PDB file of C-alpha atoms in Angstrom:
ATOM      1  CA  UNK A1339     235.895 156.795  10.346  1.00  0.00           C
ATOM      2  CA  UNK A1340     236.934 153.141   9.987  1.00  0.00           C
ATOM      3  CA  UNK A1341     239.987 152.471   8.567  1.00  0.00           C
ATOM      4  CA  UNK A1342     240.606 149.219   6.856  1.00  0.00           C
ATOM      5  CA  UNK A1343     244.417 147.972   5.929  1.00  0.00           C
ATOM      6  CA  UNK A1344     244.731 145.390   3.936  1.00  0.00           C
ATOM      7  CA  UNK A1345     248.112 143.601   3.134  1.00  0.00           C
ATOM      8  CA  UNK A1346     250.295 142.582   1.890  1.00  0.00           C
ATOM      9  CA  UNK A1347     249.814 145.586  -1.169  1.00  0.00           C
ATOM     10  CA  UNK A1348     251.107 142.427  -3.562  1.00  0.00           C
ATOM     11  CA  UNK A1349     252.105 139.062  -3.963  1.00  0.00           C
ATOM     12  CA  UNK A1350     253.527 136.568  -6.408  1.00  0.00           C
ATOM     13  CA  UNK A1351     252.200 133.366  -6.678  1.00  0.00           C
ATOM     14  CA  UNK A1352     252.063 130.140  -8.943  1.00  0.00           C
ATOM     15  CA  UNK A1353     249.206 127.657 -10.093  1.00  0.00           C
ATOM     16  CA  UNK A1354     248.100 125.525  -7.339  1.00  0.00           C
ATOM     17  CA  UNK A1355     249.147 127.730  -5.108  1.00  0.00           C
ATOM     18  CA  UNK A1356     247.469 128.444  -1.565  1.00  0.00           C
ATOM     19  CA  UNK A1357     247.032 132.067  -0.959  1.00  0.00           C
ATOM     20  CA  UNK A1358     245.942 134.259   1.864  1.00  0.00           C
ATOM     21  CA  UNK A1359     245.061 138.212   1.836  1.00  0.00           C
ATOM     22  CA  UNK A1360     244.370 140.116   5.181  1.00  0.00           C
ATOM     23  CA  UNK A1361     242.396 143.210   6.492  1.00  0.00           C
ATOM     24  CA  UNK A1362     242.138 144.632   9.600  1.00  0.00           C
ATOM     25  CA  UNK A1363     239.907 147.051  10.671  1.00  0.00           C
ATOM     26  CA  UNK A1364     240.295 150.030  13.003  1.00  0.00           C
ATOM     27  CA  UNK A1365     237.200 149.124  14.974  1.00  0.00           C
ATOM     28  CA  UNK A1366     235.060 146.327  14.822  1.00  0.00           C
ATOM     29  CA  UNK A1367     233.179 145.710  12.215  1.00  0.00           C
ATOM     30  CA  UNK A1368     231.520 142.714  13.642  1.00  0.00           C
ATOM     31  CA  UNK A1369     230.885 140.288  10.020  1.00  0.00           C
ATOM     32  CA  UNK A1370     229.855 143.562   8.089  1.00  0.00           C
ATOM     33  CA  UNK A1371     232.890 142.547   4.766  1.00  0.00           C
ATOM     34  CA  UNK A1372     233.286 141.886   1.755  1.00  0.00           C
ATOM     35  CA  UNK A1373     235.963 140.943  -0.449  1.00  0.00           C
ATOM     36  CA  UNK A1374     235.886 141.831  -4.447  1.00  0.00           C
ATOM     37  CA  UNK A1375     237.575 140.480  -7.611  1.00  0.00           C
ATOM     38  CA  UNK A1376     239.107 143.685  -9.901  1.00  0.00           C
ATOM     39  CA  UNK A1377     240.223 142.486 -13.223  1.00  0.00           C
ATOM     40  CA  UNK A1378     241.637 145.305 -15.654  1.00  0.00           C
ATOM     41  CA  UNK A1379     239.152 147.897 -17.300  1.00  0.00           C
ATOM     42  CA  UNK A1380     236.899 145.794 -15.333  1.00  0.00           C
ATOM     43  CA  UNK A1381     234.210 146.554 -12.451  1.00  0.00           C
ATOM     44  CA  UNK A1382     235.004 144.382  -9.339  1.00  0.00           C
ATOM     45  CA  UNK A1383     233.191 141.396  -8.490  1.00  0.00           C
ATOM     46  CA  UNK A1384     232.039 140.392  -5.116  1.00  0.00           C
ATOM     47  CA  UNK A1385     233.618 136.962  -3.732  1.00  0.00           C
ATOM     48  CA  UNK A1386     232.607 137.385  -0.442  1.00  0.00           C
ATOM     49  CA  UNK A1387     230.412 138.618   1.839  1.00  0.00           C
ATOM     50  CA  UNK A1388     229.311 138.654   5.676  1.00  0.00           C
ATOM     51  CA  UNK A1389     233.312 137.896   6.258  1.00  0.00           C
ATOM     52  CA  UNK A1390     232.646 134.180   4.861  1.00  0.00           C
ATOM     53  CA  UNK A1391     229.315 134.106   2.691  1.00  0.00           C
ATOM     54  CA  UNK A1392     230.314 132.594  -1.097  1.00  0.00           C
ATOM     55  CA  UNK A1393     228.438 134.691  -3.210  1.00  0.00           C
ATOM     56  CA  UNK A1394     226.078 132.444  -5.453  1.00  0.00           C
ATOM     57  CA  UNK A1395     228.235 131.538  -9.110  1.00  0.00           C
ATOM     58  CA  UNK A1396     231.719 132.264  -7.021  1.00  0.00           C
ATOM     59  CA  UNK A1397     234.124 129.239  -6.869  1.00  0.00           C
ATOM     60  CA  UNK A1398     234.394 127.493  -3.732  1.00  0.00           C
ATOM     61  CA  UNK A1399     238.180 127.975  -3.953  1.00  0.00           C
ATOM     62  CA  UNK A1400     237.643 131.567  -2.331  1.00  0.00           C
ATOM     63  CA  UNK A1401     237.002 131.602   1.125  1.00  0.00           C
ATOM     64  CA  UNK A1402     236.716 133.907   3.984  1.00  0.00           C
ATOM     65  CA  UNK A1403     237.181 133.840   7.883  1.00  0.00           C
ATOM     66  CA  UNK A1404     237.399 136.272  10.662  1.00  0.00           C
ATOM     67  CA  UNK A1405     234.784 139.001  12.468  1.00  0.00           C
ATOM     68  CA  UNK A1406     235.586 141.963  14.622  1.00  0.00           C
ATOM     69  CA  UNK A1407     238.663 143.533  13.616  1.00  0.00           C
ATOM     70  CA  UNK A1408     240.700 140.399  11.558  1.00  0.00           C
ATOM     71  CA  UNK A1409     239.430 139.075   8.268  1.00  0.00           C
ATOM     72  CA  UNK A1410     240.988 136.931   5.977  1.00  0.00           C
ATOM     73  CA  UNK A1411     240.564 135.792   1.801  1.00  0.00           C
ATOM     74  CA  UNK A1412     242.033 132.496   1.392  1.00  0.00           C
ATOM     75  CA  UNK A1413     242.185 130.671  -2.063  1.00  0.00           C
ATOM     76  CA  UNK A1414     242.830 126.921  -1.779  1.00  0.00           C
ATOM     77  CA  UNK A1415     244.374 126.360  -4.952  1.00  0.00           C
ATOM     78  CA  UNK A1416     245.453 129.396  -6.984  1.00  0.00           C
ATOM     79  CA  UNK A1417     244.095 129.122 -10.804  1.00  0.00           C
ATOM     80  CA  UNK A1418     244.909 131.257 -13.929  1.00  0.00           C
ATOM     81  CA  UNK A1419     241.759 132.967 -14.261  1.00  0.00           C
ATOM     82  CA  UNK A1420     242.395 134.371 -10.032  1.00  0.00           C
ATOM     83  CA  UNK A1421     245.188 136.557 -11.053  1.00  0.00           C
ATOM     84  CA  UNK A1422     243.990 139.922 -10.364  1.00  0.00           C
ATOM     85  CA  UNK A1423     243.509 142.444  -7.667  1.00  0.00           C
ATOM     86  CA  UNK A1424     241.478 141.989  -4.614  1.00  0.00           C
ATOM     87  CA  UNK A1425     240.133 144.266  -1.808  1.00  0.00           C
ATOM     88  CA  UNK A1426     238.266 144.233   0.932  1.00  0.00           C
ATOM     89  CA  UNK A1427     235.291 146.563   2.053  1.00  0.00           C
ATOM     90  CA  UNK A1428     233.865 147.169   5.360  1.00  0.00           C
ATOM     91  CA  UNK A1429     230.248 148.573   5.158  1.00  0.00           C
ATOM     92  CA  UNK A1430     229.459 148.078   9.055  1.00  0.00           C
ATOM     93  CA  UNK A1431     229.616 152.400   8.801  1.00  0.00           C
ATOM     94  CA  UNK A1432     229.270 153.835   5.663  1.00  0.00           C
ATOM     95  CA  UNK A1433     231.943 152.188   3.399  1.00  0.00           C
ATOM     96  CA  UNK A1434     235.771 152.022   3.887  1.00  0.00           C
ATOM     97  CA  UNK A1435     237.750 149.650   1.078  1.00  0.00           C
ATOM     98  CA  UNK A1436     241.365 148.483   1.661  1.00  0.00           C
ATOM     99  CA  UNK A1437     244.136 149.049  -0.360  1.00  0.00           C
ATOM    100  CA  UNK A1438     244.113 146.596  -2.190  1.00  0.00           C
ATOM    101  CA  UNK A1439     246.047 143.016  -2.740  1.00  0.00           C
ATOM    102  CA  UNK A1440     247.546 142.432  -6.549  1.00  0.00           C
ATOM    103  CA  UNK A1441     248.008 138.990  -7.070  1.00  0.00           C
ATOM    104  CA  UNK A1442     250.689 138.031  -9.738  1.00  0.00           C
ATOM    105  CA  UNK A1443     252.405 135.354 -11.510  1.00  0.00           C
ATOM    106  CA  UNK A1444     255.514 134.069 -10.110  1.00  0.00           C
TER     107      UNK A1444
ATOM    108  CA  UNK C  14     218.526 140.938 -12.587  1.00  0.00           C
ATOM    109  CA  UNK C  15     219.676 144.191 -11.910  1.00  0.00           C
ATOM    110  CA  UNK C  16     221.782 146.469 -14.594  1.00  0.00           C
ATOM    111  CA  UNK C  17     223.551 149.377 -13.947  1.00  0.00           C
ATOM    112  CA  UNK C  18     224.556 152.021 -16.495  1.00  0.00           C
ATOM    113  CA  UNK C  19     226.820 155.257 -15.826  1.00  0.00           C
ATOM    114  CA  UNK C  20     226.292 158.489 -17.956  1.00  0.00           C
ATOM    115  CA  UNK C  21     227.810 161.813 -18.486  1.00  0.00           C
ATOM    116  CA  UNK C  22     230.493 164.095 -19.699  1.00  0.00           C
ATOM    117  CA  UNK C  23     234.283 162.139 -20.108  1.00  0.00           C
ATOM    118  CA  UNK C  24     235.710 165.853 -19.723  1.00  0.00           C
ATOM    119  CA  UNK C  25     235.042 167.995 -16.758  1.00  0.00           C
ATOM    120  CA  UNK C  26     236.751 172.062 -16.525  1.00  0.00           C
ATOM    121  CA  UNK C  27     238.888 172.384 -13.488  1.00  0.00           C
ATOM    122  CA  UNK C  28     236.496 174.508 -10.826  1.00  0.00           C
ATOM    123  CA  UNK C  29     233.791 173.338 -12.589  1.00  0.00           C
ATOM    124  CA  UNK C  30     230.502 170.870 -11.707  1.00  0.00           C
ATOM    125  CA  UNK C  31     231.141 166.872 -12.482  1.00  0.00           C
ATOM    126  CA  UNK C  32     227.568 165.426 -13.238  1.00  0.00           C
ATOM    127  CA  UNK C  33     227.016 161.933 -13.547  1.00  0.00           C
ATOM    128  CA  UNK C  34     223.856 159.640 -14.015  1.00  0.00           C
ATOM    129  CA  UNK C  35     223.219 156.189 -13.517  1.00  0.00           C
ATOM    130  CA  UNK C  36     220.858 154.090 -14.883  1.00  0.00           C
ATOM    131  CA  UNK C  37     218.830 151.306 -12.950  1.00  0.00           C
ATOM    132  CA  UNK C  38     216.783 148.281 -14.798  1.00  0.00           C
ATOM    133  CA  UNK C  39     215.896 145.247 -12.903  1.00  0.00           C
ATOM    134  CA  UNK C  40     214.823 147.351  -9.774  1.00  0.00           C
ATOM    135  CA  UNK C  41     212.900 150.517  -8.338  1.00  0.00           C
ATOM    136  CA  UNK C  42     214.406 153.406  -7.531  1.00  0.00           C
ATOM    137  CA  UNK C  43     212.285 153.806  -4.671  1.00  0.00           C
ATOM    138  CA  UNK C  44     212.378 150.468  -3.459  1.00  0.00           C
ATOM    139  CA  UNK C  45     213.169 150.098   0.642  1.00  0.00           C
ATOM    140  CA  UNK C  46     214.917 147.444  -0.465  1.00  0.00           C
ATOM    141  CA  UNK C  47     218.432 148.836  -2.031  1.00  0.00           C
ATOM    142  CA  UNK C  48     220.458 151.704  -1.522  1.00  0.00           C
ATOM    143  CA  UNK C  49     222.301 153.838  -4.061  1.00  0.00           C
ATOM    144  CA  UNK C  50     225.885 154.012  -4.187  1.00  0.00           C
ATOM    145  CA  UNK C  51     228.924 155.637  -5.966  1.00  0.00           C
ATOM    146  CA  UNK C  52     232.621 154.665  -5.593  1.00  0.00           C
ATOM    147  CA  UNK C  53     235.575 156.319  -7.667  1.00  0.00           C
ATOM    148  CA  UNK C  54     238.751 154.707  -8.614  1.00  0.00           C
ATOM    149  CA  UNK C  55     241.871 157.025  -9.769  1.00  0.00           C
ATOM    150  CA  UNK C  56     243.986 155.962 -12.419  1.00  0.00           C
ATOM    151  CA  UNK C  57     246.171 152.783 -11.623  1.00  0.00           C
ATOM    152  CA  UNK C  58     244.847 153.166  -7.709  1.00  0.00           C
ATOM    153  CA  UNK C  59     242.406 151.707  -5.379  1.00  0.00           C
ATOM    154  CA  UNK C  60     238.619 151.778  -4.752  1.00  0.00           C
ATOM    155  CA  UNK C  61     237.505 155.232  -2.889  1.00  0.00           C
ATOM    156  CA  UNK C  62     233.735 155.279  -1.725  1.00  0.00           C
ATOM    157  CA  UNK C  63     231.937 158.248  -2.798  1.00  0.00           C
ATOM    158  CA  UNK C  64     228.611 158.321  -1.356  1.00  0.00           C
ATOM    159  CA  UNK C  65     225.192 156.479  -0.792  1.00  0.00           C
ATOM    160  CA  UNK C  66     221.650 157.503  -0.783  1.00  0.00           C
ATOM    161  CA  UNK C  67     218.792 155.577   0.988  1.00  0.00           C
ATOM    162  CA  UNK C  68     215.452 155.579  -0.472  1.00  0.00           C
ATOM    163  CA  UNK C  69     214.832 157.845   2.464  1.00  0.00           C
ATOM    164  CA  UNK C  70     216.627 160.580   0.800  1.00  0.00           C
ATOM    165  CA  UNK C  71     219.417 160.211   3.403  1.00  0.00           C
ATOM    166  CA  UNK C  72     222.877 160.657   1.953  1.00  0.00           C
ATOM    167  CA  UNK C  73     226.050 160.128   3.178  1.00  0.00           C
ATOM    168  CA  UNK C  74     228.958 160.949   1.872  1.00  0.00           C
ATOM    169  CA  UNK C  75     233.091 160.133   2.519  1.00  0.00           C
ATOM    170  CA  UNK C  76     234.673 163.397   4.462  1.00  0.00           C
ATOM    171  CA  UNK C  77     237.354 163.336   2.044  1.00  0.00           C
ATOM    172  CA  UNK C  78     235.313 165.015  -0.247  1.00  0.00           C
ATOM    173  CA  UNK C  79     234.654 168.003   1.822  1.00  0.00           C
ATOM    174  CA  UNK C  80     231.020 168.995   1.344  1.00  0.00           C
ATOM    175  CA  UNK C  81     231.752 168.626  -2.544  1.00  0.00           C
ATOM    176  CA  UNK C  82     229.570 165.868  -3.142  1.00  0.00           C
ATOM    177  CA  UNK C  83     225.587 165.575  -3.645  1.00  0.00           C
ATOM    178  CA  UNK C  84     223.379 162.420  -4.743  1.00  0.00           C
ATOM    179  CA  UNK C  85     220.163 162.658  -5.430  1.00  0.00           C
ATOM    180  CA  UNK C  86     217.716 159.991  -6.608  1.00  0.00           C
ATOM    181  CA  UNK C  87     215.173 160.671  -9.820  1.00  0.00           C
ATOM    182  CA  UNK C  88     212.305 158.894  -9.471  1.00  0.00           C
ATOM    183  CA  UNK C  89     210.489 159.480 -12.509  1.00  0.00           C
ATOM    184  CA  UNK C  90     213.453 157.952 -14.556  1.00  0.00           C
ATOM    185  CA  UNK C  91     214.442 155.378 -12.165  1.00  0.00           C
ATOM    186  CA  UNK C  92     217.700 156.878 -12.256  1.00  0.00           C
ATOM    187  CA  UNK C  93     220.661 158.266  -9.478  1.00  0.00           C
ATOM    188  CA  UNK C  94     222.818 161.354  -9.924  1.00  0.00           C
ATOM    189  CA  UNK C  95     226.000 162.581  -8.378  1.00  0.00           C
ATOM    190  CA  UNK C  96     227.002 166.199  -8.756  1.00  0.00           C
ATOM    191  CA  UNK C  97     230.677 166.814  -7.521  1.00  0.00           C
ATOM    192  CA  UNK C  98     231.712 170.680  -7.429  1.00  0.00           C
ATOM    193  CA  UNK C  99     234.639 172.292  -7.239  1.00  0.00           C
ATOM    194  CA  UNK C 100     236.655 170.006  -9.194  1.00  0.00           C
ATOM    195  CA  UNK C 101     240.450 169.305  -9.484  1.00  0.00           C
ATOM    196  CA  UNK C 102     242.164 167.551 -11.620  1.00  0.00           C
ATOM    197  CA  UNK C 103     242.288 165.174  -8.087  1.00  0.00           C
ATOM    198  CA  UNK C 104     238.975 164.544  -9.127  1.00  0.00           C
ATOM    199  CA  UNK C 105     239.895 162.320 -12.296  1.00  0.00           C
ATOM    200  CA  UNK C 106     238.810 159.186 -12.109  1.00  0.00           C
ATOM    201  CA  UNK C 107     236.657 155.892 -13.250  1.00  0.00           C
ATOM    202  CA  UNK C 108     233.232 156.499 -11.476  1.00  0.00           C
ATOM    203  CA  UNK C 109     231.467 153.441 -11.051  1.00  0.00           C
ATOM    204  CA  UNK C 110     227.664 153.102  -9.858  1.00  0.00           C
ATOM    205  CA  UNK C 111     227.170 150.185  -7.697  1.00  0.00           C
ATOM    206  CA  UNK C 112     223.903 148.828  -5.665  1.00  0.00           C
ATOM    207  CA  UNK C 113     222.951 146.524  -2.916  1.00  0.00           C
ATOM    208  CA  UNK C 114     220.090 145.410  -0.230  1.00  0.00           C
ATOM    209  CA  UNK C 115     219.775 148.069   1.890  1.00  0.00           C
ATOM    210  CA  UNK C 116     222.761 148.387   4.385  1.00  0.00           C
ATOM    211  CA  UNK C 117     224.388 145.983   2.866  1.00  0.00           C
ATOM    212  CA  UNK C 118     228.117 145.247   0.629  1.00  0.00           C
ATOM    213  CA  UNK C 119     227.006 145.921  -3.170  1.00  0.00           C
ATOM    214  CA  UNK C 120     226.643 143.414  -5.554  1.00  0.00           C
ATOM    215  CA  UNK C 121     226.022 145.448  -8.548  1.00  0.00           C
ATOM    216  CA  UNK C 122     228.500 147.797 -10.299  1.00  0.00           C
ATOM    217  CA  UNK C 123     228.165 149.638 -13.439  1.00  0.00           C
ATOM    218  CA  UNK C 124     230.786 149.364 -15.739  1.00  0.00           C
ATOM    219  CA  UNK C 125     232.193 152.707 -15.016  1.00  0.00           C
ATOM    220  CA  UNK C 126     232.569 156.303 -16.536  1.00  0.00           C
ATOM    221  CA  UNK C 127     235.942 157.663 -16.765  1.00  0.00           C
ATOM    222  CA  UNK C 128     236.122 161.278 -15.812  1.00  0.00           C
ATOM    223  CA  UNK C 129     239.105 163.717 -16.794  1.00  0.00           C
ATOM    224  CA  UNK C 130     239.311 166.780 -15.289  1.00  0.00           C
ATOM    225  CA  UNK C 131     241.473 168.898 -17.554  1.00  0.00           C
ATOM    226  CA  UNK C 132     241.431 172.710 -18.679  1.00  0.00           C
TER     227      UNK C 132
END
């Protein structure tokens, strides 16, 4: 099974802020993740996908880099409406989400 | 645009059968070109993959769940199922149902079912 970790588990941040979320996989994954958007009571959203694909309708503050085993989520300029928690899925082999990255107001 | 809808009972008997059904507009049930997916969240915790199903019939399931788990696809209703036995009050959590192109990350979830597991 792939394992994904994800860190860090959360983070404080302000408005304007430029903020970064990692995952690493056990095994390469190649370009085969996503990231999501969970608010609360909510389903998640897909941000990303293919490592750095912008889904259609998602802000181009989002952002992702990386292939193989190292993948980043990078928002350029933190806004209001981004506070939430984010994860990461690999679906290279089957599915495998990390933990999990809860961003909150500093 | 394609619409997801979860279904079943909020309160599930420890031992007992969790049955849940998910209803698909927007897209065919048998289409080669999606594949059927469920992924549980526990209270205040993370997002646990469940299972898929291809239109195949293929299923694949996460070993955490120890043989427990069983999708099946309905056709007829152009609707997917997941039957979870043996349940523990483990087992309590939002269920969402979630699709995507074939092989590919999902990029449409239900709005989720929240199953208790309680005597």
């Amino acid at each position: 099974d792939i394992q994904m970790t994800q860190s860090p588990s959360s983070l404080s941040a302000s408005v304007g802020d430029r903020v970064t979320i990692s995952c690493r996989a056990s095994q390469s994954i190649s370009s085969w993740l996503a990231w999501y958007q969970q608010k609360p009571g909510k389903a998640p959203k897909v941000l990303i996908y293919k490592a750095s694909d912008l889904e259609s309708g998602v802000s181009s503050r989002f952002s992702g880099s990386g292939s193989g085993t190292e993948f980043t989520l990078t928002i350029s300029s933190l806004q209001p409406d981004d506070f939430a928690t984010y994860y990461c899925l690999q679906y290279n082999n089957r599915w495998t989400f990390g933990q999990g990255t809860k961003v909150e107001v500093k | 645009q394609v619409q997801l809808q979860e279904s079943g009972p909020g309160l599930v008997k420890p031992s007992q059968t969790l049955s849940l059904t998910c209803a698909v507009s927007g897209a065919s049930i048998s289409s080669p070109n999606y594949y059927w997916i469920w992924v549980r969240q526990h209270p205040g915790r993370g997002l646990d993959w469940v299972g898929f199903i291809y239109y195949s019939g293929s299923a694949y399931y996460s070993p955490s769940l120890k043989s427990r788990a069983a999708i099946s696809v309905d056709t007829s209703r152009n609707q997917f199922s997941l039957k979870l036995s043996y349940v523990t009050v483990a087992d309590t959590a939002v269920y969402y149902c979630v699709t995507g192109e074939m092989g590919n990350y999902g990029g449409h979830w239900g709005p989720g079912t929240l199953v208790t597991v309680s005597s």
